[in-house]
C-alpha cells in the first residue's frame, strides 16, 4: 500500500538469517515507493541466494529479479531467471513463523523475460501467473501480473505495429489492475498503472491513428502520409486531430516526440 514500514522491520538487532529476510521485505517496499537506490542497498545487504536458508530462496530470487529489472541489469536478471525457471508453477513464499508470499513464480519470470525482451516467454509466463494467482485467491498478485502483462503488450505494439488487438487487450488488463489496486489501496501499483496509461496514450489510439503518428514521427507531411496510406489529406488531418486530443498534445511536433519517447522505452 505504500504505508510507512513498522518499526520492527527497521531495527538492526537481528540475527543474520532474520536480517536477510527483513532486508528483502524492506527492499521490496522501497522499490514499490520508487526509492530504487535504497532498495538496491537493502538487497545488497542480504546474503547471496546460495547462502540464504532454503525456505527463503524463492523469495530472494524473486526479489533479485524485481530489483535487477528496475536497474535494467540484464546479467542479474538472466541469472535469477535461469534459477527460477524450474519453479515456475510454485508460489514464492517463505519464512519461519511469519510467512511472506510473493505470488506465483511465473509472474516474476514474466518480469525477467520482459527485461530480456523475450516477449513470447514474458507473455506466456504472465498469462499463466494471472490464472494461477486468480485460482489461489491472491488478488494483489493477480493485479501485479495484469499490469506487467499490459506493459508487455504495449511494448509489443510499439515494436511490431501489425499486432492487432494487443493495444485493446493491454487496456483491458490495465483497467483490471487499476480497479484492484484502487479497491485494495495499493497506491504504488495504482501510480504505475496511471503512468503506463499515460505513456501508452491511455490505450485509446486506434491502429490507424498509431500508424499516422508513427509516420509523423518519421517527418512525413500530411500529403505524403495520405499517399502512403491511400487516404485523403482531410482524413489524415482528422486522424491527427484525434491523436492530439486523445494524448493531450497541441502540435505535430509534440506527437512525433511522444512516438519517439514510447519507442525508446520499448527498446
PDB file of C-alpha atoms in Angstrom:
ATOM      1  CA  UNK A   1       0.000   0.000   0.000  1.00  0.00           C
ATOM      2  CA  UNK A   2       2.979   2.319   0.395  1.00  0.00           C
ATOM      3  CA  UNK A   3       2.133   2.892   4.077  1.00  0.00           C
ATOM      4  CA  UNK A   4       5.084   3.554   6.414  1.00  0.00           C
ATOM      5  CA  UNK A   5       7.052   0.500   7.485  1.00  0.00           C
ATOM      6  CA  UNK A   6       6.568  -0.896  11.020  1.00  0.00           C
ATOM      7  CA  UNK A   7       9.401  -0.043  13.394  1.00  0.00           C
ATOM      8  CA  UNK A   8      10.071  -3.755  13.846  1.00  0.00           C
ATOM      9  CA  UNK A   9      11.273  -4.070  10.251  1.00  0.00           C
ATOM     10  CA  UNK A  10      13.653  -1.139  10.634  1.00  0.00           C
ATOM     11  CA  UNK A  11      15.514  -2.485  13.673  1.00  0.00           C
ATOM     12  CA  UNK A  12      19.085  -3.554  13.121  1.00  0.00           C
ATOM     13  CA  UNK A  13      19.288  -6.020  16.052  1.00  0.00           C
ATOM     14  CA  UNK A  14      18.559  -9.206  14.115  1.00  0.00           C
ATOM     15  CA  UNK A  15      20.483 -12.387  13.576  1.00  0.00           C
ATOM     16  CA  UNK A  16      21.778 -12.651  10.015  1.00  0.00           C
ATOM     17  CA  UNK A  17      19.009 -15.019   8.864  1.00  0.00           C
ATOM     18  CA  UNK A  18      16.233 -12.743  10.069  1.00  0.00           C
ATOM     19  CA  UNK A  19      18.143  -9.726   8.785  1.00  0.00           C
ATOM     20  CA  UNK A  20      18.272 -11.335   5.323  1.00  0.00           C
ATOM     21  CA  UNK A  21      14.503 -11.818   5.298  1.00  0.00           C
ATOM     22  CA  UNK A  22      13.906  -8.337   6.662  1.00  0.00           C
ATOM     23  CA  UNK A  23      16.094  -6.666   4.067  1.00  0.00           C
ATOM     24  CA  UNK A  24      14.253  -8.470   1.280  1.00  0.00           C
ATOM     25  CA  UNK A  25      10.904  -7.228   2.582  1.00  0.00           C
ATOM     26  CA  UNK A  26      12.150  -3.712   3.264  1.00  0.00           C
ATOM     27  CA  UNK A  27      13.922  -3.596  -0.113  1.00  0.00           C
ATOM     28  CA  UNK A  28      10.699  -4.541  -1.839  1.00  0.00           C
ATOM     29  CA  UNK A  29       8.892  -1.754  -0.007  1.00  0.00           C
ATOM     30  CA  UNK A  30      11.449   0.864  -1.056  1.00  0.00           C
ATOM     31  CA  UNK A  31      11.200  -0.347  -4.639  1.00  0.00           C
ATOM     32  CA  UNK A  32       7.405  -0.084  -4.551  1.00  0.00           C
ATOM     33  CA  UNK A  33       7.527   3.535  -3.405  1.00  0.00           C
ATOM     34  CA  UNK A  34      10.124   4.425  -6.042  1.00  0.00           C
ATOM     35  CA  UNK A  35      13.344   4.614  -3.998  1.00  0.00           C
ATOM     36  CA  UNK A  36      15.469   2.358  -6.225  1.00  0.00           C
ATOM     37  CA  UNK A  37      18.788   3.321  -4.615  1.00  0.00           C
ATOM     38  CA  UNK A  38      17.661   2.327  -1.118  1.00  0.00           C
ATOM     39  CA  UNK A  39      16.069  -0.844  -2.494  1.00  0.00           C
ATOM     40  CA  UNK A  40      19.356  -1.789  -4.123  1.00  0.00           C
ATOM     41  CA  UNK A  41      21.220  -1.121  -0.866  1.00  0.00           C
ATOM     42  CA  UNK A  42      18.812  -3.264   1.142  1.00  0.00           C
ATOM     43  CA  UNK A  43      19.013  -6.192  -1.244  1.00  0.00           C
ATOM     44  CA  UNK A  44      22.789  -5.902  -1.322  1.00  0.00           C
ATOM     45  CA  UNK A  45      22.793  -6.312   2.470  1.00  0.00           C
ATOM     46  CA  UNK A  46      21.079  -9.680   2.100  1.00  0.00           C
ATOM     47  CA  UNK A  47      23.334 -12.701   1.621  1.00  0.00           C
ATOM     48  CA  UNK A  48      23.593 -14.221  -1.841  1.00  0.00           C
ATOM     49  CA  UNK A  49      20.932 -16.673  -2.954  1.00  0.00           C
ATOM     50  CA  UNK A  50      23.228 -19.625  -2.260  1.00  0.00           C
ATOM     51  CA  UNK A  51      23.773 -18.557   1.361  1.00  0.00           C
ATOM     52  CA  UNK A  52      20.213 -17.869   2.497  1.00  0.00           C
ATOM     53  CA  UNK A  53      18.205 -20.674   4.118  1.00  0.00           C
ATOM     54  CA  UNK A  54      16.276 -22.902   1.719  1.00  0.00           C
ATOM     55  CA  UNK A  55      12.919 -21.625   2.970  1.00  0.00           C
ATOM     56  CA  UNK A  56      13.571 -18.091   1.676  1.00  0.00           C
ATOM     57  CA  UNK A  57      15.416 -18.835  -1.575  1.00  0.00           C
ATOM     58  CA  UNK A  58      12.447 -18.450  -3.899  1.00  0.00           C
ATOM     59  CA  UNK A  59      11.541 -15.162  -2.250  1.00  0.00           C
ATOM     60  CA  UNK A  60      15.150 -13.993  -2.535  1.00  0.00           C
ATOM     61  CA  UNK A  61      15.287 -14.883  -6.249  1.00  0.00           C
ATOM     62  CA  UNK A  62      12.018 -13.075  -6.946  1.00  0.00           C
ATOM     63  CA  UNK A  63      13.365 -10.034  -5.128  1.00  0.00           C
ATOM     64  CA  UNK A  64      16.561 -10.243  -7.148  1.00  0.00           C
ATOM     65  CA  UNK A  65      14.586 -10.185 -10.394  1.00  0.00           C
ATOM     66  CA  UNK A  66      12.499  -7.257  -9.211  1.00  0.00           C
ATOM     67  CA  UNK A  67      15.468  -5.084  -8.246  1.00  0.00           C
ATOM     68  CA  UNK A  68      17.608  -6.103 -11.232  1.00  0.00           C
ATOM     69  CA  UNK A  69      14.676  -5.341 -13.552  1.00  0.00           C
ATOM     70  CA  UNK A  70      14.284  -1.874 -12.013  1.00  0.00           C
ATOM     71  CA  UNK A  71      18.018  -1.274 -12.543  1.00  0.00           C
ATOM     72  CA  UNK A  72      17.913  -2.788 -16.059  1.00  0.00           C
ATOM     73  CA  UNK A  73      20.732  -5.144 -15.025  1.00  0.00           C
ATOM     74  CA  UNK A  74      20.391  -7.849 -17.674  1.00  0.00           C
ATOM     75  CA  UNK A  75      23.095 -10.113 -16.276  1.00  0.00           C
ATOM     76  CA  UNK A  76      21.476 -10.313 -12.837  1.00  0.00           C
ATOM     77  CA  UNK A  77      18.011 -10.725 -14.360  1.00  0.00           C
ATOM     78  CA  UNK A  78      19.241 -13.570 -16.557  1.00  0.00           C
ATOM     79  CA  UNK A  79      20.891 -15.333 -13.610  1.00  0.00           C
ATOM     80  CA  UNK A  80      17.757 -15.101 -11.451  1.00  0.00           C
ATOM     81  CA  UNK A  81      15.522 -16.089 -14.385  1.00  0.00           C
ATOM     82  CA  UNK A  82      17.535 -19.228 -15.094  1.00  0.00           C
ATOM     83  CA  UNK A  83      17.492 -20.222 -11.411  1.00  0.00           C
ATOM     84  CA  UNK A  84      13.747 -19.614 -11.072  1.00  0.00           C
ATOM     85  CA  UNK A  85      12.685 -21.281 -14.318  1.00  0.00           C
ATOM     86  CA  UNK A  86      12.311 -24.839 -12.877  1.00  0.00           C
ATOM     87  CA  UNK A  87       9.954 -23.497 -10.175  1.00  0.00           C
ATOM     88  CA  UNK A  88       7.510 -21.554 -12.356  1.00  0.00           C
ATOM     89  CA  UNK A  89       4.295 -23.281 -11.172  1.00  0.00           C
ATOM     90  CA  UNK A  90       5.138 -22.787  -7.486  1.00  0.00           C
ATOM     91  CA  UNK A  91       4.259 -19.845  -5.289  1.00  0.00           C
ATOM     92  CA  UNK A  92       7.115 -17.872  -3.801  1.00  0.00           C
ATOM     93  CA  UNK A  93       6.576 -17.940  -0.069  1.00  0.00           C
ATOM     94  CA  UNK A  94       8.949 -18.372   2.771  1.00  0.00           C
ATOM     95  CA  UNK A  95       9.525 -17.750   6.418  1.00  0.00           C
ATOM     96  CA  UNK A  96       9.620 -19.388   9.797  1.00  0.00           C
ATOM     97  CA  UNK A  97       6.593 -18.469  11.871  1.00  0.00           C
ATOM     98  CA  UNK A  98       5.700 -15.456   9.722  1.00  0.00           C
ATOM     99  CA  UNK A  99       5.232 -16.246   6.051  1.00  0.00           C
ATOM    100  CA  UNK A 100       5.838 -13.769   3.233  1.00  0.00           C
ATOM    101  CA  UNK A 101       4.061 -14.555  -0.042  1.00  0.00           C
ATOM    102  CA  UNK A 102       5.198 -13.106  -3.374  1.00  0.00           C
ATOM    103  CA  UNK A 103       2.716 -14.718  -5.747  1.00  0.00           C
ATOM    104  CA  UNK A 104       3.163 -17.280  -8.493  1.00  0.00           C
ATOM    105  CA  UNK A 105       6.774 -17.584  -9.644  1.00  0.00           C
ATOM    106  CA  UNK A 106       5.604 -17.310 -13.273  1.00  0.00           C
ATOM    107  CA  UNK A 107       4.819 -13.658 -12.564  1.00  0.00           C
ATOM    108  CA  UNK A 108       8.444 -12.891 -11.710  1.00  0.00           C
ATOM    109  CA  UNK A 109       9.673 -14.973 -14.635  1.00  0.00           C
ATOM    110  CA  UNK A 110       7.483 -12.779 -16.829  1.00  0.00           C
ATOM    111  CA  UNK A 111       9.083  -9.642 -15.409  1.00  0.00           C
ATOM    112  CA  UNK A 112      12.535 -11.065 -16.109  1.00  0.00           C
ATOM    113  CA  UNK A 113      11.680 -12.226 -19.624  1.00  0.00           C
ATOM    114  CA  UNK A 114      10.333  -8.760 -20.453  1.00  0.00           C
ATOM    115  CA  UNK A 115      13.589  -7.106 -19.382  1.00  0.00           C
ATOM    116  CA  UNK A 116      15.443  -9.571 -21.625  1.00  0.00           C
ATOM    117  CA  UNK A 117      12.956  -8.748 -24.443  1.00  0.00           C
ATOM    118  CA  UNK A 118      11.824 -12.351 -24.699  1.00  0.00           C
ATOM    119  CA  UNK A 119       8.324 -11.149 -25.469  1.00  0.00           C
ATOM    120  CA  UNK A 120       6.721 -14.534 -26.172  1.00  0.00           C
ATOM    121  CA  UNK A 121       8.120 -16.005 -22.952  1.00  0.00           C
ATOM    122  CA  UNK A 122       7.098 -12.927 -20.967  1.00  0.00           C
ATOM    123  CA  UNK A 123       3.532 -13.093 -22.269  1.00  0.00           C
ATOM    124  CA  UNK A 124       3.273 -16.837 -21.597  1.00  0.00           C
ATOM    125  CA  UNK A 125       4.624 -16.533 -18.045  1.00  0.00           C
ATOM    126  CA  UNK A 126       2.355 -13.627 -17.152  1.00  0.00           C
ATOM    127  CA  UNK A 127      -0.816 -15.181 -18.551  1.00  0.00           C
ATOM    128  CA  UNK A 128      -0.043 -18.296 -16.520  1.00  0.00           C
ATOM    129  CA  UNK A 129       0.613 -16.183 -13.423  1.00  0.00           C
ATOM    130  CA  UNK A 130      -2.686 -14.348 -13.764  1.00  0.00           C
ATOM    131  CA  UNK A 131      -4.611 -17.622 -13.922  1.00  0.00           C
ATOM    132  CA  UNK A 132      -2.672 -19.172 -11.023  1.00  0.00           C
ATOM    133  CA  UNK A 133      -2.994 -16.115  -8.788  1.00  0.00           C
ATOM    134  CA  UNK A 134      -6.723 -15.882  -9.514  1.00  0.00           C
ATOM    135  CA  UNK A 135      -7.207 -19.543  -8.678  1.00  0.00           C
ATOM    136  CA  UNK A 136      -5.250 -19.176  -5.446  1.00  0.00           C
ATOM    137  CA  UNK A 137      -7.281 -16.143  -4.388  1.00  0.00           C
ATOM    138  CA  UNK A 138      -4.379 -13.671  -4.239  1.00  0.00           C
ATOM    139  CA  UNK A 139      -5.773 -10.528  -5.911  1.00  0.00           C
ATOM    140  CA  UNK A 140      -2.736  -8.300  -5.238  1.00  0.00           C
ATOM    141  CA  UNK A 141      -0.519 -10.596  -7.293  1.00  0.00           C
ATOM    142  CA  UNK A 142      -3.199 -11.062  -9.936  1.00  0.00           C
ATOM    143  CA  UNK A 143      -3.278  -7.287 -10.342  1.00  0.00           C
ATOM    144  CA  UNK A 144       0.505  -7.047 -10.476  1.00  0.00           C
ATOM    145  CA  UNK A 145       0.674  -9.716 -13.205  1.00  0.00           C
ATOM    146  CA  UNK A 146      -2.106  -7.966 -15.144  1.00  0.00           C
ATOM    147  CA  UNK A 147      -0.141  -4.721 -15.011  1.00  0.00           C
ATOM    148  CA  UNK A 148       3.071  -6.435 -16.112  1.00  0.00           C
ATOM    149  CA  UNK A 149       1.249  -8.154 -18.999  1.00  0.00           C
ATOM    150  CA  UNK A 150      -0.213  -4.806 -20.080  1.00  0.00           C
ATOM    151  CA  UNK A 151       3.345  -3.416 -20.178  1.00  0.00           C
ATOM    152  CA  UNK A 152       4.490  -6.316 -22.367  1.00  0.00           C
ATOM    153  CA  UNK A 153       1.548  -5.916 -24.751  1.00  0.00           C
ATOM    154  CA  UNK A 154       2.129  -2.157 -25.043  1.00  0.00           C
ATOM    155  CA  UNK A 155       5.813  -2.767 -25.785  1.00  0.00           C
ATOM    156  CA  UNK A 156       4.923  -5.319 -28.461  1.00  0.00           C
ATOM    157  CA  UNK A 157       2.528  -2.890 -30.108  1.00  0.00           C
ATOM    158  CA  UNK A 158       5.269  -0.273 -30.333  1.00  0.00           C
ATOM    159  CA  UNK A 159       7.841  -2.767 -31.651  1.00  0.00           C
ATOM    160  CA  UNK A 160       5.545  -4.640 -34.063  1.00  0.00           C
ATOM    161  CA  UNK A 161       2.840  -2.333 -35.344  1.00  0.00           C
ATOM    162  CA  UNK A 162       0.928  -5.097 -37.073  1.00  0.00           C
ATOM    163  CA  UNK A 163      -0.059  -6.912 -33.853  1.00  0.00           C
ATOM    164  CA  UNK A 164      -3.782  -6.277 -33.948  1.00  0.00           C
ATOM    165  CA  UNK A 165      -5.686  -6.394 -30.707  1.00  0.00           C
ATOM    166  CA  UNK A 166      -2.684  -6.050 -28.391  1.00  0.00           C
ATOM    167  CA  UNK A 167      -3.419  -2.408 -27.575  1.00  0.00           C
ATOM    168  CA  UNK A 168      -7.046  -3.137 -26.709  1.00  0.00           C
ATOM    169  CA  UNK A 169      -6.083  -6.165 -24.611  1.00  0.00           C
ATOM    170  CA  UNK A 170      -3.421  -4.117 -22.826  1.00  0.00           C
ATOM    171  CA  UNK A 171      -6.070  -1.534 -21.999  1.00  0.00           C
ATOM    172  CA  UNK A 172      -8.347  -4.239 -20.625  1.00  0.00           C
ATOM    173  CA  UNK A 173      -5.674  -5.755 -18.370  1.00  0.00           C
ATOM    174  CA  UNK A 174      -4.608  -2.294 -17.250  1.00  0.00           C
ATOM    175  CA  UNK A 175      -8.200  -1.449 -16.329  1.00  0.00           C
ATOM    176  CA  UNK A 176      -8.484  -4.645 -14.244  1.00  0.00           C
ATOM    177  CA  UNK A 177      -5.189  -3.942 -12.454  1.00  0.00           C
ATOM    178  CA  UNK A 178      -6.198  -0.330 -11.830  1.00  0.00           C
ATOM    179  CA  UNK A 179      -9.543  -1.356 -10.347  1.00  0.00           C
ATOM    180  CA  UNK A 180      -7.975  -3.892  -7.971  1.00  0.00           C
ATOM    181  CA  UNK A 181      -5.200  -1.505  -6.943  1.00  0.00           C
ATOM    182  CA  UNK A 182      -7.812   1.125  -6.137  1.00  0.00           C
ATOM    183  CA  UNK A 183     -10.027  -1.275  -4.171  1.00  0.00           C
ATOM    184  CA  UNK A 184      -7.131  -2.657  -2.097  1.00  0.00           C
ATOM    185  CA  UNK A 185      -5.363   0.655  -1.558  1.00  0.00           C
ATOM    186  CA  UNK A 186      -2.265  -0.433  -3.496  1.00  0.00           C
ATOM    187  CA  UNK A 187      -1.054   3.119  -4.078  1.00  0.00           C
ATOM    188  CA  UNK A 188       2.307   2.240  -5.722  1.00  0.00           C
ATOM    189  CA  UNK A 189       0.672  -0.116  -8.253  1.00  0.00           C
ATOM    190  CA  UNK A 190      -2.094   2.393  -8.910  1.00  0.00           C
ATOM    191  CA  UNK A 191       0.543   5.022  -9.676  1.00  0.00           C
ATOM    192  CA  UNK A 192       2.315   2.654 -12.078  1.00  0.00           C
ATOM    193  CA  UNK A 193      -0.955   1.864 -13.838  1.00  0.00           C
ATOM    194  CA  UNK A 194      -1.650   5.575 -14.279  1.00  0.00           C
ATOM    195  CA  UNK A 195       1.845   6.183 -15.632  1.00  0.00           C
ATOM    196  CA  UNK A 196       1.546   3.306 -18.103  1.00  0.00           C
ATOM    197  CA  UNK A 197      -1.862   4.514 -19.280  1.00  0.00           C
ATOM    198  CA  UNK A 198      -0.403   7.977 -19.873  1.00  0.00           C
ATOM    199  CA  UNK A 199       2.692   6.665 -21.652  1.00  0.00           C
ATOM    200  CA  UNK A 200       0.566   4.424 -23.874  1.00  0.00           C
ATOM    201  CA  UNK A 201      -1.868   7.181 -24.671  1.00  0.00           C
ATOM    202  CA  UNK A 202      -4.441   5.647 -22.401  1.00  0.00           C
ATOM    203  CA  UNK A 203      -4.642   2.711 -24.795  1.00  0.00           C
ATOM    204  CA  UNK A 204      -7.058   4.808 -26.861  1.00  0.00           C
ATOM    205  CA  UNK A 205      -5.291   5.284 -30.189  1.00  0.00           C
ATOM    206  CA  UNK A 206      -6.683   3.112 -32.950  1.00  0.00           C
ATOM    207  CA  UNK A 207      -4.404   1.086 -35.189  1.00  0.00           C
ATOM    208  CA  UNK A 208      -4.750   3.684 -37.974  1.00  0.00           C
ATOM    209  CA  UNK A 209      -4.055   6.544 -35.558  1.00  0.00           C
ATOM    210  CA  UNK A 210      -0.908   4.816 -34.314  1.00  0.00           C
ATOM    211  CA  UNK A 211       0.189   4.357 -37.931  1.00  0.00           C
ATOM    212  CA  UNK A 212      -0.385   8.057 -38.656  1.00  0.00           C
ATOM    213  CA  UNK A 213       1.500   9.077 -35.501  1.00  0.00           C
ATOM    214  CA  UNK A 214       4.452   6.881 -36.492  1.00  0.00           C
ATOM    215  CA  UNK A 215       4.605   8.442 -39.968  1.00  0.00           C
ATOM    216  CA  UNK A 216       4.515  11.923 -38.429  1.00  0.00           C
ATOM    217  CA  UNK A 217       7.455  10.938 -36.210  1.00  0.00           C
ATOM    218  CA  UNK A 218       9.291   9.957 -39.412  1.00  0.00           C
ATOM    219  CA  UNK A 219       8.848  13.533 -40.677  1.00  0.00           C
ATOM    220  CA  UNK A 220       6.234  12.923 -43.383  1.00  0.00           C
ATOM    221  CA  UNK A 221       3.775  15.667 -44.348  1.00  0.00           C
ATOM    222  CA  UNK A 222       0.026  15.128 -44.447  1.00  0.00           C
ATOM    223  CA  UNK A 223       0.166  14.858 -48.237  1.00  0.00           C
ATOM    224  CA  UNK A 224       2.917  12.226 -48.061  1.00  0.00           C
ATOM    225  CA  UNK A 225       1.025  10.313 -45.354  1.00  0.00           C
ATOM    226  CA  UNK A 226      -2.145  10.424 -47.449  1.00  0.00           C
ATOM    227  CA  UNK A 227      -0.297   8.962 -50.431  1.00  0.00           C
ATOM    228  CA  UNK A 228       1.345   6.269 -48.311  1.00  0.00           C
ATOM    229  CA  UNK A 229      -1.872   5.213 -46.565  1.00  0.00           C
ATOM    230  CA  UNK A 230      -4.091   5.637 -49.663  1.00  0.00           C
ATOM    231  CA  UNK A 231      -6.365   8.128 -47.930  1.00  0.00           C
ATOM    232  CA  UNK A 232      -7.170  11.814 -48.434  1.00  0.00           C
ATOM    233  CA  UNK A 233      -5.326  14.678 -46.773  1.00  0.00           C
ATOM    234  CA  UNK A 234      -8.548  15.628 -44.986  1.00  0.00           C
ATOM    235  CA  UNK A 235      -8.754  12.136 -43.498  1.00  0.00           C
ATOM    236  CA  UNK A 236      -5.152  12.390 -42.333  1.00  0.00           C
ATOM    237  CA  UNK A 237      -5.875  15.779 -40.773  1.00  0.00           C
ATOM    238  CA  UNK A 238      -8.818  14.249 -38.907  1.00  0.00           C
ATOM    239  CA  UNK A 239      -6.657  11.412 -37.580  1.00  0.00           C
ATOM    240  CA  UNK A 240      -4.010  13.903 -36.443  1.00  0.00           C
ATOM    241  CA  UNK A 241      -6.609  15.952 -34.566  1.00  0.00           C
ATOM    242  CA  UNK A 242      -7.900  12.816 -32.867  1.00  0.00           C
ATOM    243  CA  UNK A 243      -4.362  11.792 -31.834  1.00  0.00           C
ATOM    244  CA  UNK A 244      -3.625  15.211 -30.366  1.00  0.00           C
ATOM    245  CA  UNK A 245      -6.924  15.328 -28.482  1.00  0.00           C
ATOM    246  CA  UNK A 246      -6.579  11.815 -27.040  1.00  0.00           C
ATOM    247  CA  UNK A 247      -2.986  12.368 -25.929  1.00  0.00           C
ATOM    248  CA  UNK A 248      -3.481  15.920 -24.650  1.00  0.00           C
ATOM    249  CA  UNK A 249      -0.916  17.305 -27.111  1.00  0.00           C
ATOM    250  CA  UNK A 250      -1.037  20.524 -29.112  1.00  0.00           C
ATOM    251  CA  UNK A 251       1.192  20.051 -32.179  1.00  0.00           C
ATOM    252  CA  UNK A 252       2.547  17.555 -34.695  1.00  0.00           C
ATOM    253  CA  UNK A 253       5.999  18.120 -33.195  1.00  0.00           C
ATOM    254  CA  UNK A 254       4.767  17.009 -29.768  1.00  0.00           C
ATOM    255  CA  UNK A 255       3.063  13.989 -31.333  1.00  0.00           C
ATOM    256  CA  UNK A 256       6.290  12.964 -33.064  1.00  0.00           C
ATOM    257  CA  UNK A 257       8.181  13.384 -29.803  1.00  0.00           C
ATOM    258  CA  UNK A 258       5.637  11.217 -27.969  1.00  0.00           C
ATOM    259  CA  UNK A 259       6.106   8.409 -30.506  1.00  0.00           C
ATOM    260  CA  UNK A 260       9.898   8.572 -30.242  1.00  0.00           C
ATOM    261  CA  UNK A 261       9.735   8.526 -26.424  1.00  0.00           C
ATOM    262  CA  UNK A 262       7.499   5.437 -26.421  1.00  0.00           C
ATOM    263  CA  UNK A 263       9.758   3.746 -28.976  1.00  0.00           C
ATOM    264  CA  UNK A 264      12.811   4.456 -26.791  1.00  0.00           C
ATOM    265  CA  UNK A 265      11.137   2.997 -23.695  1.00  0.00           C
ATOM    266  CA  UNK A 266      10.269  -0.163 -25.609  1.00  0.00           C
ATOM    267  CA  UNK A 267      13.766  -0.905 -26.965  1.00  0.00           C
TER     268      UNK A 267
END
